[in-house]
Coordinates of C-alpha atoms and ligand atoms in Angstrom, one line a residue:
Chain A
M394 CA 110.5 113.8 120.6
P395 CA 111.9 111.6 117.4
Y396 CA 110.6 108.4 117.7
D397 CA 113.0 106.0 119.2
Y398 CA 114.4 103.4 117.2
T399 CA 115.2 100.7 119.3
P400 CA 116.4 97.7 117.8
Y401 CA 115.0 94.5 119.2
P402 CA 117.1 91.7 120.4
Y403 CA 118.5 89.1 117.9
V404 CA 118.7 85.1 119.2
A405 CA 120.3 82.8 117.5
P406 CA 117.6 80.3 116.0
P407 CA 117.6 76.6 117.3
G408 CA 118.2 75.8 113.1
L409 CA 121.7 76.6 113.5
S410 CA 122.6 73.9 115.7
A411 CA 119.8 71.1 114.4
P412 CA 117.1 70.8 111.7
E413 CA 113.9 72.2 113.0
A414 CA 110.9 70.9 112.7
R415 CA 108.8 71.3 110.2
K416 CA 106.3 74.6 110.4
P417 CA 102.9 75.1 109.4
V418 CA 103.4 78.3 108.5
V419 CA 106.9 80.3 107.6
I420 CA 106.1 84.3 107.1
V421 CA 108.9 86.6 105.4
G422 CA 108.8 89.8 106.8
A423 CA 108.0 91.4 109.4
G424 CA 106.0 94.6 108.7
P425 CA 102.5 95.5 109.3
I426 CA 101.3 92.2 107.0
G427 CA 103.5 89.8 107.8
L428 CA 103.2 90.9 111.5
A429 CA 99.0 90.9 111.4
M430 CA 99.2 87.7 109.4
A431 CA 101.0 85.7 112.2
I432 CA 98.4 87.3 114.8
E433 CA 95.6 86.7 112.8
L434 CA 96.6 82.9 112.3
A435 CA 97.6 82.7 115.8
N436 CA 93.8 83.5 116.5
H437 CA 93.1 80.5 114.8
G438 CA 95.6 78.6 116.4
V439 CA 97.8 78.4 114.0
P440 CA 101.7 78.6 114.9
S441 CA 104.1 80.7 112.8
V442 CA 107.7 81.9 112.4
V443 CA 108.0 85.3 111.2
L444 CA 111.4 86.3 109.5
D445 CA 112.8 89.5 109.0
D446 CA 116.0 90.7 107.9
N447 CA 115.8 94.1 109.9
D448 CA 115.7 94.4 113.7
V449 CA 113.8 98.2 113.8
V450 CA 110.3 99.0 112.9
S451 CA 109.5 101.0 110.1
V452 CA 112.1 103.9 109.8
G453 CA 110.4 107.0 108.7
S454 CA 106.3 106.9 109.0
R455 CA 105.3 105.6 105.5
A456 CA 101.6 105.1 106.3
I457 CA 99.6 107.1 108.3
C458 CA 96.2 106.9 107.2
W459 CA 94.3 103.6 108.7
S460 CA 90.4 103.5 107.5
K461 CA 87.9 102.4 109.7
R462 CA 88.2 98.7 108.2
S463 CA 91.7 98.1 109.4
I464 CA 90.9 99.5 112.5
E465 CA 87.8 96.8 112.7
I466 CA 90.9 94.0 111.9
F467 CA 93.0 95.5 114.3
D468 CA 90.4 95.3 117.3
R469 CA 90.8 91.6 116.6
L470 CA 94.4 91.6 116.0
G471 CA 94.3 93.1 119.7
I472 CA 95.5 96.7 118.9
G473 CA 92.2 98.2 118.3
D474 CA 92.0 100.7 121.1
R475 CA 95.6 101.0 121.8
S476 CA 95.7 102.2 117.6
M477 CA 92.9 104.7 118.7
E478 CA 94.5 106.1 122.1
K479 CA 97.3 107.4 120.0
G480 CA 96.2 108.3 116.5
V481 CA 94.3 111.2 115.4
T482 CA 90.8 110.8 114.1
W483 CA 89.6 112.5 111.5
T484 CA 86.7 112.2 109.0
V485 CA 86.8 115.3 106.9
G486 CA 88.8 116.5 103.9
R487 CA 89.1 119.9 102.0
T488 CA 90.5 120.3 98.3
F489 CA 91.8 123.8 97.8
H490 CA 92.6 125.5 94.1
R491 CA 94.8 127.8 94.0
D492 CA 94.7 130.1 97.3
K493 CA 90.1 128.8 97.5
E494 CA 88.8 125.9 99.3
V495 CA 86.9 124.1 96.1
F496 CA 85.4 121.6 97.9
N497 CA 85.3 119.2 101.2
F498 CA 84.0 115.9 101.9
D499 CA 83.2 114.2 105.5
L500 CA 83.7 110.6 104.9
L501 CA 81.4 109.5 107.8
P502 CA 79.0 111.7 108.5
E503 CA 77.0 109.2 111.1
T504 CA 78.5 108.3 114.2
S505 CA 76.7 105.1 115.2
Y506 CA 79.8 103.0 114.2
K507 CA 82.6 101.6 116.7
R508 CA 85.4 103.0 114.8
P509 CA 85.8 106.3 112.7
A510 CA 86.7 106.9 109.0
F511 CA 90.0 107.4 109.7
I512 CA 92.7 107.4 112.1
N513 CA 95.9 108.9 111.6
L514 CA 99.0 107.2 112.7
Q515 CA 102.3 106.7 111.7
Q516 CA 103.7 103.3 111.0
Y517 CA 106.6 102.6 113.3
Y518 CA 103.9 102.4 115.5
V519 CA 101.6 100.2 114.0
E520 CA 104.7 97.8 113.8
E521 CA 105.6 98.6 117.4
Y522 CA 102.2 97.7 118.5
L523 CA 101.5 94.4 116.4
I524 CA 105.3 93.4 117.6
D525 CA 104.1 93.9 121.3
R526 CA 101.1 92.0 120.6
A527 CA 103.0 88.8 118.7
Q528 CA 105.6 88.5 121.6
E529 CA 102.7 88.1 124.0
I530 CA 101.2 85.1 121.7
D531 CA 102.9 81.9 122.4
L532 CA 102.0 80.2 118.9
I533 CA 104.4 83.4 117.7
D534 CA 107.6 83.1 116.7
L535 CA 110.0 85.7 115.4
R536 CA 112.8 86.5 114.3
F537 CA 114.9 89.4 113.6
K538 CA 117.8 89.2 111.7
N539 CA 116.7 86.0 109.6
R540 CA 116.9 87.2 105.8
V541 CA 115.5 85.2 103.6
A542 CA 117.9 84.1 101.1
G543 CA 116.2 81.2 99.3
V544 CA 112.5 79.5 98.7
T545 CA 112.0 76.4 96.8
Q546 CA 108.5 74.3 96.8
D547 CA 107.5 70.9 95.7
V548 CA 104.1 69.6 96.3
N549 CA 104.1 68.6 99.8
G550 CA 105.5 72.0 100.7
A551 CA 108.5 74.8 100.8
R552 CA 111.8 74.9 102.0
V553 CA 113.4 78.3 103.1
Q554 CA 117.0 79.5 103.5
I555 CA 118.1 81.7 106.4
D556 CA 120.8 83.9 106.5
T557 CA 121.5 85.2 110.0
P558 CA 124.5 86.6 112.0
D559 CA 125.5 83.2 112.8
G560 CA 125.4 81.5 109.1
R561 CA 122.7 79.7 107.2
Y562 CA 119.7 77.7 108.2
V563 CA 116.7 76.1 106.4
L564 CA 113.0 75.7 107.6
E565 CA 110.9 73.6 105.8
A566 CA 107.1 74.6 106.0
D567 CA 103.8 73.9 104.7
Y568 CA 103.2 77.4 103.5
V569 CA 105.4 80.4 103.4
L570 CA 103.6 83.3 103.4
A571 CA 106.0 86.2 101.1
C572 CA 105.1 89.2 103.4
D573 CA 108.2 91.0 102.3
G574 CA 107.1 94.1 100.5
A575 CA 107.5 96.3 97.4
K576 CA 110.9 94.9 96.3
S577 CA 109.9 91.3 97.5
P578 CA 112.8 89.0 97.0
V579 CA 110.9 85.7 97.6
R580 CA 108.7 87.3 94.5
D581 CA 112.4 87.3 92.3
M582 CA 113.0 83.8 93.7
L583 CA 110.1 83.0 92.1
G584 CA 110.7 84.8 89.3
L585 CA 107.9 85.9 88.8
D586 CA 106.2 89.0 86.9
F587 CA 104.8 92.4 88.7
E588 CA 102.7 93.8 86.0
G589 CA 102.0 97.5 85.3
V590 CA 102.2 101.0 85.5
V591 CA 105.2 103.8 86.5
F592 CA 104.0 107.4 86.9
E593 CA 106.8 109.4 85.8
E594 CA 106.9 112.2 88.6
R595 CA 108.3 112.3 91.6
F596 CA 107.1 113.0 95.4
L597 CA 108.6 114.8 97.9
I598 CA 107.0 112.9 101.3
A599 CA 108.6 114.4 105.0
D600 CA 107.2 114.4 107.8
I601 CA 107.7 117.1 110.4
E602 CA 107.2 118.3 114.1
M603 CA 105.8 121.3 115.2
E604 CA 103.2 123.2 117.2
G605 CA 100.4 124.1 115.1
D606 CA 97.0 124.3 115.2
F607 CA 96.0 122.6 112.1
P608 CA 93.0 120.9 112.6
S609 CA 92.9 117.2 112.1
E610 CA 91.8 117.5 108.6
R611 CA 93.2 116.0 105.5
W612 CA 94.3 119.2 103.5
F613 CA 95.1 118.9 99.9
W614 CA 95.9 121.6 97.1
F615 CA 95.9 121.7 93.2
E616 CA 98.6 124.3 92.6
P617 CA 98.9 126.1 95.8
P618 CA 100.5 129.7 95.8
F619 CA 103.1 128.4 97.9
H620 CA 104.3 125.5 95.6
T621 CA 103.4 127.1 92.2
G622 CA 102.0 124.7 89.4
Q623 CA 101.7 121.7 91.6
S624 CA 100.2 119.9 94.3
A625 CA 100.3 119.4 98.4
L626 CA 99.4 117.8 101.2
L627 CA 99.1 118.6 104.6
H628 CA 97.8 115.9 107.4
K629 CA 98.4 115.7 111.0
Q630 CA 99.5 113.0 112.9
P631 CA 100.2 111.9 116.7
D632 CA 103.1 113.7 118.7
N633 CA 102.0 116.9 116.6
I634 CA 103.8 115.3 113.3
Y635 CA 102.6 116.7 110.1
R636 CA 103.0 114.5 107.0
I637 CA 103.3 117.0 104.1
D638 CA 103.7 115.7 100.1
L639 CA 104.6 117.8 97.6
Q640 CA 104.7 116.9 94.1
L641 CA 108.4 117.8 92.4
G642 CA 108.3 117.2 88.7
W643 CA 109.6 114.4 87.0
E644 CA 113.0 116.2 86.1
A645 CA 113.2 117.0 89.7
D646 CA 116.6 115.3 91.0
P647 CA 116.2 113.3 94.0
E648 CA 119.3 113.3 95.7
E649 CA 119.1 117.0 95.6
E650 CA 115.7 117.3 97.2
R651 CA 116.0 115.0 100.2
K652 CA 118.9 117.2 101.2
P653 CA 117.3 119.4 104.0
E654 CA 118.6 122.5 102.6
N655 CA 116.3 122.1 100.1
V656 CA 113.6 120.7 101.8
I657 CA 113.1 123.1 104.6
P658 CA 112.7 126.4 102.4
R659 CA 110.1 124.3 100.6
I660 CA 108.2 123.3 103.9
E661 CA 108.6 127.1 105.3
K662 CA 106.8 128.1 102.3
V663 CA 103.8 125.9 103.0
V664 CA 103.7 126.6 106.9
G665 CA 104.8 130.0 106.9
H666 CA 107.6 130.0 109.5
S667 CA 110.5 128.0 110.4
Q668 CA 109.5 126.7 113.8
F669 CA 109.6 123.5 113.1
R670 CA 112.1 119.8 113.3
L671 CA 112.2 117.7 110.1
D672 CA 111.7 114.8 111.0
W673 CA 111.9 112.2 107.9
V674 CA 112.5 112.8 104.7
S675 CA 112.2 110.7 101.3
V676 CA 111.1 111.3 97.2
Y677 CA 109.1 108.9 95.7
T678 CA 108.2 107.8 92.4
F679 CA 104.5 105.8 92.6
Q680 CA 103.6 102.7 90.8
C681 CA 100.5 100.8 90.3
R682 CA 101.3 96.7 89.8
R683 CA 100.7 93.8 90.9
L684 CA 101.6 89.8 90.6
A685 CA 99.0 88.1 88.4
K686 CA 98.2 85.9 91.0
F687 CA 98.9 85.8 94.6
V688 CA 98.5 82.0 95.3
H689 CA 101.8 80.2 93.9
D690 CA 101.1 76.6 95.0
R691 CA 102.6 77.1 98.5
V692 CA 103.7 80.3 98.3
I693 CA 101.3 82.9 99.0
F694 CA 102.0 87.0 98.4
V695 CA 100.2 89.1 100.8
G696 CA 100.4 92.9 100.8
D697 CA 102.6 95.5 99.2
S698 CA 105.1 91.6 97.6
A699 CA 101.5 91.0 96.1
H700 CA 100.3 94.4 94.7
L701 CA 101.7 98.2 94.8
V702 CA 99.6 101.6 94.9
S703 CA 100.4 104.8 94.7
P704 CA 99.7 106.2 98.7
F705 CA 96.9 109.0 97.4
G706 CA 93.7 106.8 98.6
A707 CA 95.9 105.3 101.7
R708 CA 95.5 102.1 100.0
G709 CA 98.6 100.2 100.3
G710 CA 98.5 99.3 103.8
N711 CA 94.8 99.0 104.2
G712 CA 94.7 96.4 101.2
G713 CA 97.3 94.2 102.6
L714 CA 95.2 94.1 106.2
Q715 CA 92.0 92.8 104.1
D716 CA 94.4 90.6 102.2
V717 CA 95.2 89.3 105.8
D718 CA 91.7 89.4 106.6
A719 CA 90.8 87.2 103.7
L720 CA 93.6 84.6 103.9
G721 CA 93.9 84.1 107.6
W722 CA 90.6 81.7 108.5
R723 CA 91.2 80.1 105.1
L724 CA 94.3 78.9 105.2
A725 CA 93.7 77.9 109.0
A726 CA 90.9 75.5 107.9
V727 CA 93.2 73.8 105.4
L728 CA 95.7 73.3 107.6
R729 CA 93.4 71.6 110.3
G730 CA 92.1 69.6 107.3
K731 CA 88.4 71.5 107.6
A732 CA 88.3 73.2 104.3
K733 CA 89.9 72.3 101.1
P734 CA 92.8 73.8 99.5
E735 CA 90.9 75.4 96.8
V736 CA 89.4 78.1 99.4
L737 CA 92.5 79.5 98.9
E738 CA 92.1 80.1 95.4
R739 CA 88.2 81.8 96.4
F740 CA 91.3 84.0 98.8
D741 CA 93.0 84.6 95.5
L742 CA 90.1 85.7 93.6
E743 CA 88.6 87.5 96.0
R744 CA 92.2 89.8 96.9
Q745 CA 92.9 90.1 93.1
H746 CA 89.4 92.3 92.6
G747 CA 90.3 94.2 95.7
A748 CA 93.5 94.9 94.7
D749 CA 92.4 96.0 91.1
E750 CA 89.9 98.2 92.6
N751 CA 92.3 99.8 94.8
I752 CA 94.9 100.1 91.7
L753 CA 91.9 101.6 89.4
N754 CA 91.4 104.1 92.3
S755 CA 94.8 104.9 92.9
S756 CA 95.8 105.3 89.4
R757 CA 92.6 107.5 88.5
A758 CA 94.0 110.0 91.5
T759 CA 97.4 109.8 90.4
R760 CA 97.1 111.2 87.0
F761 CA 94.8 113.4 87.9
M762 CA 97.3 115.2 90.0
T763 CA 100.5 114.3 87.2
P764 CA 98.1 114.7 84.0
A765 CA 99.9 114.4 80.5
P766 CA 100.6 117.2 78.7
G767 CA 97.8 118.0 76.1
A768 CA 93.8 117.3 76.3
E769 CA 94.6 115.5 79.5
R770 CA 96.1 118.4 81.2
M771 CA 93.7 120.8 79.9
F772 CA 90.4 118.3 81.1
R773 CA 92.5 118.6 84.7
D774 CA 92.8 122.4 84.7
E775 CA 89.0 123.0 83.5
V776 CA 87.5 120.6 85.9
L777 CA 89.7 122.2 88.7
R778 CA 88.1 126.0 87.5
L779 CA 84.6 124.8 87.0
A780 CA 85.0 123.4 90.8
G781 CA 85.1 126.7 92.2
S782 CA 81.4 127.5 90.7
L783 CA 79.8 124.2 90.0
P784 CA 78.9 121.6 92.3
F785 CA 79.1 118.6 89.7
A786 CA 82.2 119.6 88.9
R787 CA 83.8 118.7 93.0
T788 CA 82.6 115.1 92.0
L789 CA 85.7 115.0 89.6
V790 CA 88.3 116.4 91.4
N791 CA 90.3 113.3 92.6
S792 CA 93.3 114.2 95.5
G793 CA 93.0 110.0 96.1
R794 CA 89.2 108.4 96.6
L795 CA 90.2 106.8 100.5
S796 CA 90.5 103.1 101.3
V797 CA 87.2 101.1 101.9
P798 CA 87.0 97.7 101.5
C799 CA 85.7 96.4 97.9
V800 CA 82.6 94.5 97.8
Y801 CA 83.5 91.1 96.8
P802 CA 82.7 89.1 93.9
L803 CA 80.4 86.6 95.8
E804 CA 77.5 84.4 94.3
G805 CA 76.2 84.4 97.6
P806 CA 72.5 83.6 98.6
D807 CA 71.2 87.1 97.9
T808 CA 67.9 88.6 97.9
E809 CA 66.5 92.2 96.8
A810 CA 64.2 93.0 99.5
L811 CA 67.0 93.5 101.4
P812 CA 69.8 97.1 101.6
A813 CA 72.3 97.0 99.3
M814 CA 75.1 98.2 101.8
S815 CA 74.7 94.7 103.2
R816 CA 74.7 92.4 100.3
P817 CA 76.9 89.4 100.3
G818 CA 80.6 90.2 99.5
S819 CA 80.7 93.3 102.1
V820 CA 82.0 93.5 105.4
A821 CA 78.7 93.4 107.6
P822 CA 78.2 96.6 108.6
D823 CA 78.5 97.7 112.4
A824 CA 75.8 99.1 114.3
P825 CA 75.4 99.6 118.1
L826 CA 74.0 97.2 120.2
G827 CA 72.9 98.6 123.6
A828 CA 76.3 99.8 125.3
R829 CA 78.0 97.8 122.8
W830 CA 79.1 96.7 119.2
L831 CA 77.9 94.3 116.9
I832 CA 81.2 94.4 114.9
D833 CA 82.6 92.9 118.0
R834 CA 80.5 90.0 118.0
L835 CA 81.7 89.1 114.5
G836 CA 84.5 87.2 113.5
G837 CA 86.8 84.2 114.1
R838 CA 84.1 82.0 113.1
M839 CA 80.9 81.1 111.1
I840 CA 78.2 83.5 112.3
V841 CA 74.2 83.4 111.7
L842 CA 72.4 86.7 112.1
A843 CA 69.1 85.9 113.3
I844 CA 67.6 89.4 112.6
G845 CA 63.9 89.8 114.1
C846 CA 62.7 85.8 113.3
D847 CA 63.8 82.6 115.3
I848 CA 66.4 80.0 113.3
G849 CA 66.9 77.2 115.6
P850 CA 70.4 75.6 115.6
V851 CA 72.4 75.9 112.4
D852 CA 74.7 73.6 111.8
G853 CA 78.4 74.6 111.6
A854 CA 77.9 78.0 112.5
E855 CA 76.6 80.1 116.0
V856 CA 73.7 81.8 115.9
L857 CA 73.2 85.3 117.3
Q858 CA 69.8 86.7 118.0
L859 CA 69.0 90.5 117.4
E860 CA 66.4 92.5 117.6
P861 CA 66.0 95.5 115.0
T862 CA 67.2 99.0 116.5
R863 CA 67.1 102.0 114.3
E864 CA 70.6 100.8 112.5
I865 CA 70.2 97.3 112.3
R866 CA 66.9 97.8 110.7
A867 CA 68.3 100.3 108.2
R868 CA 71.5 98.7 107.4
Y869 CA 70.1 94.8 107.2
L870 CA 66.5 94.7 106.9
G871 CA 65.3 97.8 104.6
E872 CA 61.6 97.4 104.6
A873 CA 61.6 94.1 105.2
D874 CA 60.7 92.9 108.9
H875 CA 63.1 90.0 109.6
A876 CA 66.2 88.2 108.0
I877 CA 68.8 85.8 108.2
Y878 CA 72.3 87.1 107.6
L879 CA 75.7 84.2 107.3
I880 CA 78.5 86.2 108.2
R881 CA 82.0 84.5 107.3
P882 CA 85.0 84.6 110.2
D883 CA 86.6 87.9 108.2
Q884 CA 83.1 89.6 109.1
V885 CA 82.2 89.6 105.3
V886 CA 78.3 88.6 104.4
A887 CA 78.5 85.0 102.8
G888 CA 74.7 85.2 102.4
R889 CA 71.3 86.7 103.1
W890 CA 67.8 85.5 103.2
T891 CA 64.1 86.0 104.3
M892 CA 63.3 82.8 104.8
P893 CA 64.7 81.2 108.0
D894 CA 65.7 78.0 106.8
P895 CA 68.9 76.6 108.7
A896 CA 69.4 74.1 105.3
W897 CA 70.1 76.6 103.2
V898 CA 72.4 77.9 105.6
S899 CA 74.1 75.2 106.2
A900 CA 74.2 74.5 102.6
T901 CA 76.1 77.9 102.3
I902 CA 78.9 77.2 104.6
K903 CA 79.3 73.8 103.5
D904 CA 80.1 75.4 99.8
I905 CA 82.7 77.6 101.5
W906 CA 84.5 75.3 103.0
E907 CA 85.0 73.1 99.9
G908 CA 86.0 76.4 97.6
R909 CA 82.7 76.7 95.9
A910 CA 81.2 80.1 97.2
Chain B
M408 CA 67.8 105.5 77.0
S409 CA 70.0 105.7 73.8
L410 CA 71.9 108.6 72.3
V411 CA 69.9 110.8 70.1
T412 CA 71.5 111.1 66.7
D413 CA 67.8 112.1 65.2
P414 CA 67.3 116.0 64.7
N415 CA 66.8 117.2 68.5
L416 CA 68.0 120.6 68.1
S417 CA 64.9 123.3 68.4
D418 CA 66.8 125.8 66.1
A419 CA 70.0 124.3 64.7
D420 CA 71.6 127.1 62.3
G421 CA 70.8 129.4 66.3
F422 CA 72.4 127.1 68.3
Y423 CA 75.4 127.1 65.7
A424 CA 75.5 131.1 65.6
D425 CA 75.9 130.8 69.0
L426 CA 78.4 128.1 69.3
L427 CA 80.7 130.4 67.1
A428 CA 79.7 133.8 68.9
A429 CA 80.8 131.7 72.6
H430 CA 84.3 131.2 70.4
R431 CA 84.7 134.9 69.4
E432 CA 87.8 136.4 69.7
L433 CA 89.5 133.2 71.3
S434 CA 92.7 132.5 70.8
E435 CA 93.1 128.5 69.8
A436 CA 94.0 127.8 73.6
E437 CA 91.0 129.5 75.2
S438 CA 88.6 127.6 72.4
A439 CA 90.2 124.5 73.5
A440 CA 89.5 125.1 77.2
L441 CA 86.0 126.5 76.3
N442 CA 85.2 123.4 74.4
A443 CA 86.7 121.3 77.4
R444 CA 84.3 122.9 79.7
L445 CA 81.4 122.9 77.7
V446 CA 82.1 118.9 77.1
L447 CA 81.9 118.7 81.1
I448 CA 78.7 120.6 81.4
L449 CA 76.6 118.9 78.7
A450 CA 78.1 115.6 80.1
N451 CA 77.0 116.4 83.6
H452 CA 73.7 117.1 82.4
V453 CA 73.1 113.6 80.2
G454 CA 74.4 111.7 83.1
D455 CA 73.9 108.3 81.6
R456 CA 77.2 107.1 81.7
A457 CA 76.2 104.4 78.4
V458 CA 74.9 107.6 76.0
L459 CA 78.3 109.6 76.9
A460 CA 80.3 106.4 76.0
E461 CA 78.1 106.0 72.8
A462 CA 78.9 109.7 72.3
L463 CA 82.5 109.1 72.5
R464 CA 82.7 106.6 70.5
L465 CA 80.9 108.6 67.5
A466 CA 82.8 111.4 68.4
R467 CA 86.1 109.6 68.4
V468 CA 85.4 107.9 64.8
G469 CA 84.6 111.1 63.2
Ligands
FAD1345 C1 104.8 107.8 101.4 C2 104.3 106.3 101.4 C3 103.0 106.5 102.1 C4 102.2 105.7 102.4 N1 101.2 106.0 103.1 C5 100.0 105.3 103.6 C6 98.7 105.3 104.0 O1 98.7 106.3 104.8 N2 98.4 104.4 104.5 C7 98.2 103.1 104.0 O2 97.5 102.0 104.0 N3 99.6 102.5 102.9 C8 100.1 103.9 103.0 N4 101.3 103.3 102.5 C9 101.7 101.6 101.6 C10 101.9 100.6 103.2 O3 103.1 101.7 103.4 C11 102.5 99.5 102.9 O4 101.8 99.2 101.9 C12 102.9 98.8 103.6 O5 103.8 99.1 104.3 C13 103.1 97.6 103.2 O6 103.5 96.4 104.0 P1 104.3 95.3 104.5 O7 104.1 94.4 105.3 O8 103.6 94.2 102.6 O9 105.4 95.9 103.6 P2 106.7 96.4 104.3 O10 106.3 97.6 105.3 O11 107.9 96.9 103.3 O12 107.4 95.0 104.9 C14 108.6 94.4 104.5 C15 109.1 93.4 105.7 O13 110.1 92.5 104.6 C16 110.9 92.7 105.3 N5 112.1 91.5 104.1 C17 112.1 92.2 103.3 N6 112.7 91.3 102.2 C18 113.3 90.2 103.2 C19 113.6 88.5 103.5 N7 114.4 88.8 102.3 N8 113.8 88.8 104.4 C20 113.5 88.7 105.4 N9 112.4 89.5 105.7 C21 112.4 90.5 104.2 C22 111.5 94.1 105.8 O14 112.8 94.2 106.1 C23 110.1 94.8 106.0 O15 110.4 94.6 107.2 C24 102.4 104.6 102.0 C25 103.4 104.0 101.5 C26 104.5 105.2 101.4 C27 105.8 105.0 100.3

């Protein structure tokens, strides 16, 4: 059954008849990132107005792969369980060269985490769930058919001009969050450059509905027999929908390739029959670009408006959700006067680091798929050839390095005695806590984990006492028998010590709110 | 570890002969592909990024 794109109702905004009170936050764009941003801010008690020029969810699936980190974020946004129920869970990827499997990976061989490595779920479902959730929250004022036509700012705040079916109005805001996607009109309004590379390659992306018994795995082919000389990907989604990516070459004519009479024969070759319904088709050229910085005084760029990647690695939407996570608690604290505006510069640095890592990984994968003629092509082909027989060559085969959160370059207090996986800047690793999960106890506020020791009360944080279970030992203690961890509201480790001293922890918390850490 | 540039081959002339023999009767394209595979195999054996970076730099300078 095709997805039902019921439009959301447009309601004439009050600003059309009389000036509205100034808003703490105006969010431009109700894609996954703008919606997640509004809910995250509401979780921190901050009201927002969300403006979208459209009135339906993402047409066509676009993002399908949501990472473990994103599902953990969805949990705090209130759509984790719903996404898990609908989504297709997967951890295994297989890579083929011609007709032979050369290599496979299991992203999360351990099961002692609440959430799996990935689920596949169409972007329109994620947006639908986020809209449902946003509409339950009084702090969120979601306005469809409200197109932002202009943004200006001065030292005190920003002014947003908005076009509706009933005419134009203006909103004033302390902060404007530009979540208006890859083509970001707000970026143009501010006259900002968007730097990076465009890959001279075209990809046909199609979703088909079929009764199939393909497993819930990511299958990627280099030079498959059914699509000579190019690459192909097949991936299962809910509702018997399958994603197919086919590399077309730079000479391909996007208009021609999009036509069903051309798409259908190509897909028949992939799946080996014609018992399918074409759900959505598009032809893309991919880019890896970003703004030089994301915070421009009162206007902050979040998601695709700030950075773009090719989808091999699923780092677009997942990366954007990490922006949301890094910004929400800080912006809320700035608006409440708890933190200095400098903390927003910390957000900027951390997410530039994240965007660079995502761009690096996505560019490398795209290059491996689309080698330039000459030496680049030769090394690519020889890597594939060797991968069939030599294990080392498999590590060079790159069909996308799938999204994992970056480790922020924090200079938080650290000690070498503790495991690398939970060093400052990392997302605090999940672990079972009896019948529940550690990750569900973290987030939203500063938390001190006192593992296998006491620390007493800590100024500015809540203390959580933990017994060193097998997983907690492996992920937080290593060889040590006790440790103290400071976990930020975005579940990121801010500092850790083997000596329990509340004064050190409080000093780190103070550094965070003053924008020094 | 740093890149070894002092003599290190146990039988330099013998290795050189083997290298030529491996390329015998190959077309230019086949030879280039063989060299590519050889580079990959040897690079994995070396492993150390710093040593490889130094080797790439020397090779590039020529
Ligand atoms: C083929 C493909 C596959 C992908 N696969 C994955 C994947 O598997 N995993 C993943 O994580 N990511 C994936 N991505 C990337 C993902 O789709 C994007 O990163 C994600 O949509 C970004 O969300 P966003 O909210 O920033 O932008 P968008 O989703 O583009 O939303 C922007 C919103 O702003 C609105 N808007 C624009 N201009 C205005 C205006 N002037 N006024 C008001 N509103 C406006 C738009 O209507 C839209 O609703 C894929 C992308 C593509 C194209």
